[in-house]
PDB file of C-alpha atoms in Angstrom:
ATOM      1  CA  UNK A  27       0.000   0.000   0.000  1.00 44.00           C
ATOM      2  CA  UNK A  28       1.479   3.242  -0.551  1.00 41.00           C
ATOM      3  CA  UNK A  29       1.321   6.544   1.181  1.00 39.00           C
ATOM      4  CA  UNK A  30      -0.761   8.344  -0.960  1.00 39.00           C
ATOM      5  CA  UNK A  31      -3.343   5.107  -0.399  1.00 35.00           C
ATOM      6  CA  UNK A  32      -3.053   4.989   3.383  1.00 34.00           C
ATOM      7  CA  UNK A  33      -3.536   8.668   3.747  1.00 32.00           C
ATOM      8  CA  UNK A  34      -6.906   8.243   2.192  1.00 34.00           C
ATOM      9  CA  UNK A  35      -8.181   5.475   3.694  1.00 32.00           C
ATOM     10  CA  UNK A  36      -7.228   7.275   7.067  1.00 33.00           C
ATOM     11  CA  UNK A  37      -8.754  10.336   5.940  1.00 33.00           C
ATOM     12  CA  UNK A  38     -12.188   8.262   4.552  1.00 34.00           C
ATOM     13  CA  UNK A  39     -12.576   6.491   7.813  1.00 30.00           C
ATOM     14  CA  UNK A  40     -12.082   9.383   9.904  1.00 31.00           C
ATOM     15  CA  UNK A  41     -15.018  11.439   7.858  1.00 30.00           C
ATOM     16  CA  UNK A  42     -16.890   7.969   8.779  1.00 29.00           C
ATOM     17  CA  UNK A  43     -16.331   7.907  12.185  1.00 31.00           C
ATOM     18  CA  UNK A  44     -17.070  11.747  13.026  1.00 30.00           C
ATOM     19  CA  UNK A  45     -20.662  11.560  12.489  1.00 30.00           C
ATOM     20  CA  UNK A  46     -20.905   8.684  15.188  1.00 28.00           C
ATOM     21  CA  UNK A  47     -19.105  11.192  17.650  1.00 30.00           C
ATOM     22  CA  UNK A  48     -21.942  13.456  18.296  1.00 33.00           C
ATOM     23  CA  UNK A  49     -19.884  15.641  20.018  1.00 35.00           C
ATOM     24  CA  UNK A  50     -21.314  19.366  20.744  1.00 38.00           C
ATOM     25  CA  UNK A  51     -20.840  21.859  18.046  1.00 43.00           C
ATOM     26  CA  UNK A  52     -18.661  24.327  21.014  1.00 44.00           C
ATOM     27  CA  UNK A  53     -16.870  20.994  21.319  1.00 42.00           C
ATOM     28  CA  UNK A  54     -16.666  22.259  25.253  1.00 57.00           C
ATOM     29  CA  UNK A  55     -17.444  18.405  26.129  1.00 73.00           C
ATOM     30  CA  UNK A  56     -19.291  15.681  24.452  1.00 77.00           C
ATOM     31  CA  UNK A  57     -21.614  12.988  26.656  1.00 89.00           C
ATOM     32  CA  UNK A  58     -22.860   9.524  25.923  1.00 79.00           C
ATOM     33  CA  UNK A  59     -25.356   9.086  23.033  1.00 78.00           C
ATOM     34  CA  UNK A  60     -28.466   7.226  22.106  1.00 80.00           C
ATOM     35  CA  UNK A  61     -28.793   5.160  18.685  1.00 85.00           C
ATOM     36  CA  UNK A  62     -31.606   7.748  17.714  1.00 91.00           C
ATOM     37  CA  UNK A  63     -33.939  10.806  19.205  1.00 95.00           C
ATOM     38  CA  UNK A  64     -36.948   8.718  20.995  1.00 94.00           C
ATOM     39  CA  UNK A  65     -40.395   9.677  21.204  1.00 96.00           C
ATOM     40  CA  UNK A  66     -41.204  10.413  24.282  1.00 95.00           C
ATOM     41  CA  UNK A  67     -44.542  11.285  25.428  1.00 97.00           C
ATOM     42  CA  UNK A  68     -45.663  14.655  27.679  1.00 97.00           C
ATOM     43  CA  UNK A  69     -45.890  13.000  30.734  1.00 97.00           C
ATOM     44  CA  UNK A  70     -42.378  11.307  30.246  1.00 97.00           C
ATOM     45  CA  UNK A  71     -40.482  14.692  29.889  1.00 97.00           C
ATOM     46  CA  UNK A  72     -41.857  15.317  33.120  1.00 97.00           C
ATOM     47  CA  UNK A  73     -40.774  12.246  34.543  1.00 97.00           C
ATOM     48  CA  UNK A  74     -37.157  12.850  33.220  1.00 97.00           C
ATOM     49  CA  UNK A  75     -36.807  16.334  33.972  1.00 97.00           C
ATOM     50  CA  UNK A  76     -38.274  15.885  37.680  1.00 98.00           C
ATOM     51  CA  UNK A  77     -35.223  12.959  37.848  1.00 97.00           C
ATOM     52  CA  UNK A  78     -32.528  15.939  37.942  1.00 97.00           C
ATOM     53  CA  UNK A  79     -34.242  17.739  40.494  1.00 97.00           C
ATOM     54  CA  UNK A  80     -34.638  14.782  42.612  1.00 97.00           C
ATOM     55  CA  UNK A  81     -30.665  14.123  42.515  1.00 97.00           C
ATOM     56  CA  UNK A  82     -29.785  18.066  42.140  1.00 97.00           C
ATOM     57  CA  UNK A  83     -27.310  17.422  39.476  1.00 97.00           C
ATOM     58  CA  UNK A  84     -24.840  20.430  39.584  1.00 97.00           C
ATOM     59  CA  UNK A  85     -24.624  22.863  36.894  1.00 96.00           C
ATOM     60  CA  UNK A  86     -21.476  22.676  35.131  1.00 95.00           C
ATOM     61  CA  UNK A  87     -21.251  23.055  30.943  1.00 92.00           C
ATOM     62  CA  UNK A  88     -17.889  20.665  31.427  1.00 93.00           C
ATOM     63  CA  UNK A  89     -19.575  17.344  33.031  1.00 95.00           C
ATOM     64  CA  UNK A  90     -22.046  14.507  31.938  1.00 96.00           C
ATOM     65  CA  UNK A  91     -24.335  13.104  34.389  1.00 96.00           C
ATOM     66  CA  UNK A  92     -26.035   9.696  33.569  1.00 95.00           C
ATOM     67  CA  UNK A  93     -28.702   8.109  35.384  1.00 94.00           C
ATOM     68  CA  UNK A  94     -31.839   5.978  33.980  1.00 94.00           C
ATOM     69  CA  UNK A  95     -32.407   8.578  31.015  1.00 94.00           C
ATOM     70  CA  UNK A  96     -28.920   8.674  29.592  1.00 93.00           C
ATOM     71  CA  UNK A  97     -26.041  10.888  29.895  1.00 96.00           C
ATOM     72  CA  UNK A  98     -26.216  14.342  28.650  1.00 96.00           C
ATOM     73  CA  UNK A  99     -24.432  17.329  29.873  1.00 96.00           C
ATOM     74  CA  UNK A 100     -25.387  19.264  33.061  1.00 96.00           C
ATOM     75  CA  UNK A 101     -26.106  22.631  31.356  1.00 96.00           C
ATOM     76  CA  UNK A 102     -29.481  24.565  30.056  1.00 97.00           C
ATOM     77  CA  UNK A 103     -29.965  22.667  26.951  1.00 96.00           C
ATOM     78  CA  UNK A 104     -28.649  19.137  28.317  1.00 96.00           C
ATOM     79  CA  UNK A 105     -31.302  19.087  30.449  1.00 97.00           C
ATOM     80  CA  UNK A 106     -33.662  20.301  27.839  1.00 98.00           C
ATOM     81  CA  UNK A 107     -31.981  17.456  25.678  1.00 97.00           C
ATOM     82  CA  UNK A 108     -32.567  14.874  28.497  1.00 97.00           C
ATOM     83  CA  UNK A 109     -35.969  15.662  29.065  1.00 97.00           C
ATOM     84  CA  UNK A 110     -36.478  15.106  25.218  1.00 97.00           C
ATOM     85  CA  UNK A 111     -34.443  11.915  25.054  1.00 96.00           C
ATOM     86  CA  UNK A 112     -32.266  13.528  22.235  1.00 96.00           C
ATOM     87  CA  UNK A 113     -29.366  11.286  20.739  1.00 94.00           C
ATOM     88  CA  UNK A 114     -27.000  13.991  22.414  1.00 94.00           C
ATOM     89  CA  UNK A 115     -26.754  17.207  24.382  1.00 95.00           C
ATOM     90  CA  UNK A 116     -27.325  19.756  21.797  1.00 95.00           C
ATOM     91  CA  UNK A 117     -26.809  23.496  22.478  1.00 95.00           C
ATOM     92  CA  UNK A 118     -29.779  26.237  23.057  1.00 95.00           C
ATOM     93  CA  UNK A 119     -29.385  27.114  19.185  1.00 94.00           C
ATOM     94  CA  UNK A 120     -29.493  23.556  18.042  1.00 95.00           C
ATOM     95  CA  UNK A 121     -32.402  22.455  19.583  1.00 96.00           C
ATOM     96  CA  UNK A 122     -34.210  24.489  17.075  1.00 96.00           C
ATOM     97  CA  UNK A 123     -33.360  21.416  14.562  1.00 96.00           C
ATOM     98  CA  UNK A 124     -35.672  19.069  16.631  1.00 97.00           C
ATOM     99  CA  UNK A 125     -37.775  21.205  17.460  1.00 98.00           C
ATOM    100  CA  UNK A 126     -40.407  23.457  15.613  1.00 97.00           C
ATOM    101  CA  UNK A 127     -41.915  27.277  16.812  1.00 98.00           C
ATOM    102  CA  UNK A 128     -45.382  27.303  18.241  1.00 98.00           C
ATOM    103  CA  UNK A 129     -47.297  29.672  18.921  1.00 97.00           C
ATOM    104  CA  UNK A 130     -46.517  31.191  22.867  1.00 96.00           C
ATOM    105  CA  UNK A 131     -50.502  30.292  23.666  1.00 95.00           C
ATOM    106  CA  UNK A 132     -50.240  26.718  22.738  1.00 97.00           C
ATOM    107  CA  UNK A 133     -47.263  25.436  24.705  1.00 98.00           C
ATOM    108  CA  UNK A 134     -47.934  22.512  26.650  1.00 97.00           C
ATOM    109  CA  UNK A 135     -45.809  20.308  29.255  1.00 97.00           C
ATOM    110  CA  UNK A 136     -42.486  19.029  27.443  1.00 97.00           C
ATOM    111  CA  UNK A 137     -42.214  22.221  24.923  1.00 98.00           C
ATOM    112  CA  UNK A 138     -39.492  24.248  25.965  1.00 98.00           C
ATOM    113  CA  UNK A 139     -38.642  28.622  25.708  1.00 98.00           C
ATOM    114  CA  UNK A 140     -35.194  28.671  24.184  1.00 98.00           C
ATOM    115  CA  UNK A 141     -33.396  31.804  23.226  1.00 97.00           C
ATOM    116  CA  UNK A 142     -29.497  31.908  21.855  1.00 95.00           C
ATOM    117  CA  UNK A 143     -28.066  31.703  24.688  1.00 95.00           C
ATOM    118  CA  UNK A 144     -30.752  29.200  27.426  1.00 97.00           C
ATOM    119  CA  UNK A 145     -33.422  26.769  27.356  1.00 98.00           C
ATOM    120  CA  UNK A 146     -35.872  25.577  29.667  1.00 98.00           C
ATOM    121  CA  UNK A 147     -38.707  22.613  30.162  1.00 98.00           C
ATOM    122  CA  UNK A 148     -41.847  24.248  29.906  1.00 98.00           C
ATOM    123  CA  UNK A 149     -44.268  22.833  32.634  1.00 98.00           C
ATOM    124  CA  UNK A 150     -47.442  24.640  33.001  1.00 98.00           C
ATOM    125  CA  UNK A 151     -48.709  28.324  32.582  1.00 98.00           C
ATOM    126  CA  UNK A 152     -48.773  30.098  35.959  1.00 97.00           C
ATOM    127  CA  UNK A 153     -51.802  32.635  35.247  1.00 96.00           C
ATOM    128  CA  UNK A 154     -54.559  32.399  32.891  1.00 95.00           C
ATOM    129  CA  UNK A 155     -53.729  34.899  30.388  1.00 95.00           C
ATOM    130  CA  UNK A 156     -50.821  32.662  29.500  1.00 96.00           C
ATOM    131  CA  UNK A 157     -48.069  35.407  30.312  1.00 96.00           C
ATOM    132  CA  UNK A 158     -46.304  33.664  33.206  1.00 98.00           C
ATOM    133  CA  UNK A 159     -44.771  30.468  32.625  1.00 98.00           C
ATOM    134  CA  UNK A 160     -43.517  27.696  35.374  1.00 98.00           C
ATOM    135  CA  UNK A 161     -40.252  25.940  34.165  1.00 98.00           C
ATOM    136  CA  UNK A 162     -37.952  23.776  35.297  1.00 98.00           C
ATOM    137  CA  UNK A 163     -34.147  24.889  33.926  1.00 97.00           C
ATOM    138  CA  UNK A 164     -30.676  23.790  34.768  1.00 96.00           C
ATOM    139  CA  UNK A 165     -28.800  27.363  35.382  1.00 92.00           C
ATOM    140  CA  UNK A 166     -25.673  28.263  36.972  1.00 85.00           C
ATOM    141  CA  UNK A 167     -23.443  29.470  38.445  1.00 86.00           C
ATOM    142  CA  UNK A 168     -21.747  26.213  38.683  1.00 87.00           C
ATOM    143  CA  UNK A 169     -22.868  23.469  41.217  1.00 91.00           C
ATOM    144  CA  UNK A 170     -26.193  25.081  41.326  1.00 94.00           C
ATOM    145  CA  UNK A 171     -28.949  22.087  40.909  1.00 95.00           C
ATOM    146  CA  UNK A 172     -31.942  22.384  38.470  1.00 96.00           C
ATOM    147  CA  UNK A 173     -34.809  24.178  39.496  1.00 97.00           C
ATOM    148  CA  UNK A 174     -38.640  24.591  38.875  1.00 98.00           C
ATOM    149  CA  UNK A 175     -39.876  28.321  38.892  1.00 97.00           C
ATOM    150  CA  UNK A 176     -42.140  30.780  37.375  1.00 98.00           C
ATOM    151  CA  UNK A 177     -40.824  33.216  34.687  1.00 98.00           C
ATOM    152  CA  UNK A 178     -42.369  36.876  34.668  1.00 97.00           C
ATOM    153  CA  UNK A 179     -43.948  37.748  30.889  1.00 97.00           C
ATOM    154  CA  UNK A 180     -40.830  39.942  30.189  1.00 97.00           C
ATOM    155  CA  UNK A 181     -38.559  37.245  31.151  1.00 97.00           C
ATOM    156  CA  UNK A 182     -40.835  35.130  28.608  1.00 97.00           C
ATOM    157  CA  UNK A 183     -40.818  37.068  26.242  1.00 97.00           C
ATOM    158  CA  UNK A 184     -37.370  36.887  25.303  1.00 97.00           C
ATOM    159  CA  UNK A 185     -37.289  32.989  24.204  1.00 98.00           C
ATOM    160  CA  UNK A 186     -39.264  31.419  20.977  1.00 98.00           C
ATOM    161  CA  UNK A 187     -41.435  28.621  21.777  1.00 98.00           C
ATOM    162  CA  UNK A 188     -40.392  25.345  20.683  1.00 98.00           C
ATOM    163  CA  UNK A 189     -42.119  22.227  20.311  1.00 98.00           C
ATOM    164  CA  UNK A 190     -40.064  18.492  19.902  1.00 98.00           C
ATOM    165  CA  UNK A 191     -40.883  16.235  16.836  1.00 97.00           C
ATOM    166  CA  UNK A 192     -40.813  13.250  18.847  1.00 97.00           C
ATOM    167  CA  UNK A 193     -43.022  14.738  21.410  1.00 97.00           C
ATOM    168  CA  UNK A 194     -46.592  12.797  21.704  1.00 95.00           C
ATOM    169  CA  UNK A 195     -49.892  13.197  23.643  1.00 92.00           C
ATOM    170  CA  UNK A 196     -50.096  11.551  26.248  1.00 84.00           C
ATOM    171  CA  UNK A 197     -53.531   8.911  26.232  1.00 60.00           C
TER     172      UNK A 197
END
Protein backbone atom coordinates (compact mmCIF):
# COMPACT_ATOMS: atom_id res chain seq x y z
CA UNK A 1 0.00 0.00 0.00
CA UNK A 2 1.48 3.24 -0.55
CA UNK A 3 1.32 6.54 1.18
CA UNK A 4 -0.76 8.34 -0.96
CA UNK A 5 -3.34 5.11 -0.40
CA UNK A 6 -3.05 4.99 3.38
CA UNK A 7 -3.54 8.67 3.75
CA UNK A 8 -6.91 8.24 2.19
CA UNK A 9 -8.18 5.48 3.69
CA UNK A 10 -7.23 7.28 7.07
CA UNK A 11 -8.75 10.34 5.94
CA UNK A 12 -12.19 8.26 4.55
CA UNK A 13 -12.58 6.49 7.81
CA UNK A 14 -12.08 9.38 9.90
CA UNK A 15 -15.02 11.44 7.86
CA UNK A 16 -16.89 7.97 8.78
CA UNK A 17 -16.33 7.91 12.19
CA UNK A 18 -17.07 11.75 13.03
CA UNK A 19 -20.66 11.56 12.49
CA UNK A 20 -20.91 8.68 15.19
CA UNK A 21 -19.10 11.19 17.65
CA UNK A 22 -21.94 13.46 18.30
CA UNK A 23 -19.88 15.64 20.02
CA UNK A 24 -21.31 19.37 20.74
CA UNK A 25 -20.84 21.86 18.05
CA UNK A 26 -18.66 24.33 21.01
CA UNK A 27 -16.87 20.99 21.32
CA UNK A 28 -16.67 22.26 25.25
CA UNK A 29 -17.44 18.40 26.13
CA UNK A 30 -19.29 15.68 24.45
CA UNK A 31 -21.61 12.99 26.66
CA UNK A 32 -22.86 9.52 25.92
CA UNK A 33 -25.36 9.09 23.03
CA UNK A 34 -28.47 7.23 22.11
CA UNK A 35 -28.79 5.16 18.69
CA UNK A 36 -31.61 7.75 17.71
CA UNK A 37 -33.94 10.81 19.21
CA UNK A 38 -36.95 8.72 20.99
CA UNK A 39 -40.40 9.68 21.20
CA UNK A 40 -41.20 10.41 24.28
CA UNK A 41 -44.54 11.29 25.43
CA UNK A 42 -45.66 14.66 27.68
CA UNK A 43 -45.89 13.00 30.73
CA UNK A 44 -42.38 11.31 30.25
CA UNK A 45 -40.48 14.69 29.89
CA UNK A 46 -41.86 15.32 33.12
CA UNK A 47 -40.77 12.25 34.54
CA UNK A 48 -37.16 12.85 33.22
CA UNK A 49 -36.81 16.33 33.97
CA UNK A 50 -38.27 15.89 37.68
CA UNK A 51 -35.22 12.96 37.85
CA UNK A 52 -32.53 15.94 37.94
CA UNK A 53 -34.24 17.74 40.49
CA UNK A 54 -34.64 14.78 42.61
CA UNK A 55 -30.66 14.12 42.52
CA UNK A 56 -29.79 18.07 42.14
CA UNK A 57 -27.31 17.42 39.48
CA UNK A 58 -24.84 20.43 39.58
CA UNK A 59 -24.62 22.86 36.89
CA UNK A 60 -21.48 22.68 35.13
CA UNK A 61 -21.25 23.05 30.94
CA UNK A 62 -17.89 20.67 31.43
CA UNK A 63 -19.58 17.34 33.03
CA UNK A 64 -22.05 14.51 31.94
CA UNK A 65 -24.33 13.10 34.39
CA UNK A 66 -26.03 9.70 33.57
CA UNK A 67 -28.70 8.11 35.38
CA UNK A 68 -31.84 5.98 33.98
CA UNK A 69 -32.41 8.58 31.01
CA UNK A 70 -28.92 8.67 29.59
CA UNK A 71 -26.04 10.89 29.90
CA UNK A 72 -26.22 14.34 28.65
CA UNK A 73 -24.43 17.33 29.87
CA UNK A 74 -25.39 19.26 33.06
CA UNK A 75 -26.11 22.63 31.36
CA UNK A 76 -29.48 24.57 30.06
CA UNK A 77 -29.96 22.67 26.95
CA UNK A 78 -28.65 19.14 28.32
CA UNK A 79 -31.30 19.09 30.45
CA UNK A 80 -33.66 20.30 27.84
CA UNK A 81 -31.98 17.46 25.68
CA UNK A 82 -32.57 14.87 28.50
CA UNK A 83 -35.97 15.66 29.07
CA UNK A 84 -36.48 15.11 25.22
CA UNK A 85 -34.44 11.92 25.05
CA UNK A 86 -32.27 13.53 22.24
CA UNK A 87 -29.37 11.29 20.74
CA UNK A 88 -27.00 13.99 22.41
CA UNK A 89 -26.75 17.21 24.38
CA UNK A 90 -27.32 19.76 21.80
CA UNK A 91 -26.81 23.50 22.48
CA UNK A 92 -29.78 26.24 23.06
CA UNK A 93 -29.39 27.11 19.18
CA UNK A 94 -29.49 23.56 18.04
CA UNK A 95 -32.40 22.46 19.58
CA UNK A 96 -34.21 24.49 17.07
CA UNK A 97 -33.36 21.42 14.56
CA UNK A 98 -35.67 19.07 16.63
CA UNK A 99 -37.77 21.20 17.46
CA UNK A 100 -40.41 23.46 15.61
CA UNK A 101 -41.92 27.28 16.81
CA UNK A 102 -45.38 27.30 18.24
CA UNK A 103 -47.30 29.67 18.92
CA UNK A 104 -46.52 31.19 22.87
CA UNK A 105 -50.50 30.29 23.67
CA UNK A 106 -50.24 26.72 22.74
CA UNK A 107 -47.26 25.44 24.70
CA UNK A 108 -47.93 22.51 26.65
CA UNK A 109 -45.81 20.31 29.25
CA UNK A 110 -42.49 19.03 27.44
CA UNK A 111 -42.21 22.22 24.92
CA UNK A 112 -39.49 24.25 25.96
CA UNK A 113 -38.64 28.62 25.71
CA UNK A 114 -35.19 28.67 24.18
CA UNK A 115 -33.40 31.80 23.23
CA UNK A 116 -29.50 31.91 21.85
CA UNK A 117 -28.07 31.70 24.69
CA UNK A 118 -30.75 29.20 27.43
CA UNK A 119 -33.42 26.77 27.36
CA UNK A 120 -35.87 25.58 29.67
CA UNK A 121 -38.71 22.61 30.16
CA UNK A 122 -41.85 24.25 29.91
CA UNK A 123 -44.27 22.83 32.63
CA UNK A 124 -47.44 24.64 33.00
CA UNK A 125 -48.71 28.32 32.58
CA UNK A 126 -48.77 30.10 35.96
CA UNK A 127 -51.80 32.63 35.25
CA UNK A 128 -54.56 32.40 32.89
CA UNK A 129 -53.73 34.90 30.39
CA UNK A 130 -50.82 32.66 29.50
CA UNK A 131 -48.07 35.41 30.31
CA UNK A 132 -46.30 33.66 33.21
CA UNK A 133 -44.77 30.47 32.62
CA UNK A 134 -43.52 27.70 35.37
CA UNK A 135 -40.25 25.94 34.16
CA UNK A 136 -37.95 23.78 35.30
CA UNK A 137 -34.15 24.89 33.93
CA UNK A 138 -30.68 23.79 34.77
CA UNK A 139 -28.80 27.36 35.38
CA UNK A 140 -25.67 28.26 36.97
CA UNK A 141 -23.44 29.47 38.44
CA UNK A 142 -21.75 26.21 38.68
CA UNK A 143 -22.87 23.47 41.22
CA UNK A 144 -26.19 25.08 41.33
CA UNK A 145 -28.95 22.09 40.91
CA UNK A 146 -31.94 22.38 38.47
CA UNK A 147 -34.81 24.18 39.50
CA UNK A 148 -38.64 24.59 38.88
CA UNK A 149 -39.88 28.32 38.89
CA UNK A 150 -42.14 30.78 37.38
CA UNK A 151 -40.82 33.22 34.69
CA UNK A 152 -42.37 36.88 34.67
CA UNK A 153 -43.95 37.75 30.89
CA UNK A 154 -40.83 39.94 30.19
CA UNK A 155 -38.56 37.24 31.15
CA UNK A 156 -40.83 35.13 28.61
CA UNK A 157 -40.82 37.07 26.24
CA UNK A 158 -37.37 36.89 25.30
CA UNK A 159 -37.29 32.99 24.20
CA UNK A 160 -39.26 31.42 20.98
CA UNK A 161 -41.43 28.62 21.78
CA UNK A 162 -40.39 25.35 20.68
CA UNK A 163 -42.12 22.23 20.31
CA UNK A 164 -40.06 18.49 19.90
CA UNK A 165 -40.88 16.24 16.84
CA UNK A 166 -40.81 13.25 18.85
CA UNK A 167 -43.02 14.74 21.41
CA UNK A 168 -46.59 12.80 21.70
CA UNK A 169 -49.89 13.20 23.64
CA UNK A 170 -50.10 11.55 26.25
CA UNK A 171 -53.53 8.91 26.23
Amino acid sequence: MTTRTLVAVLACTAALQAPLAHADPEGSIACGTTPEDRTTSRTETQSRSQSWLDERVPYNQNACHSNAFGDYRTDCSGYVSMAWGLTHSRTSTTLREVATEVPRADLRPGDALANANHAALFVRWADEAKTEPVVREQTGPDGQPPVERKWTADTAAAYTPLRYYKVVEDL
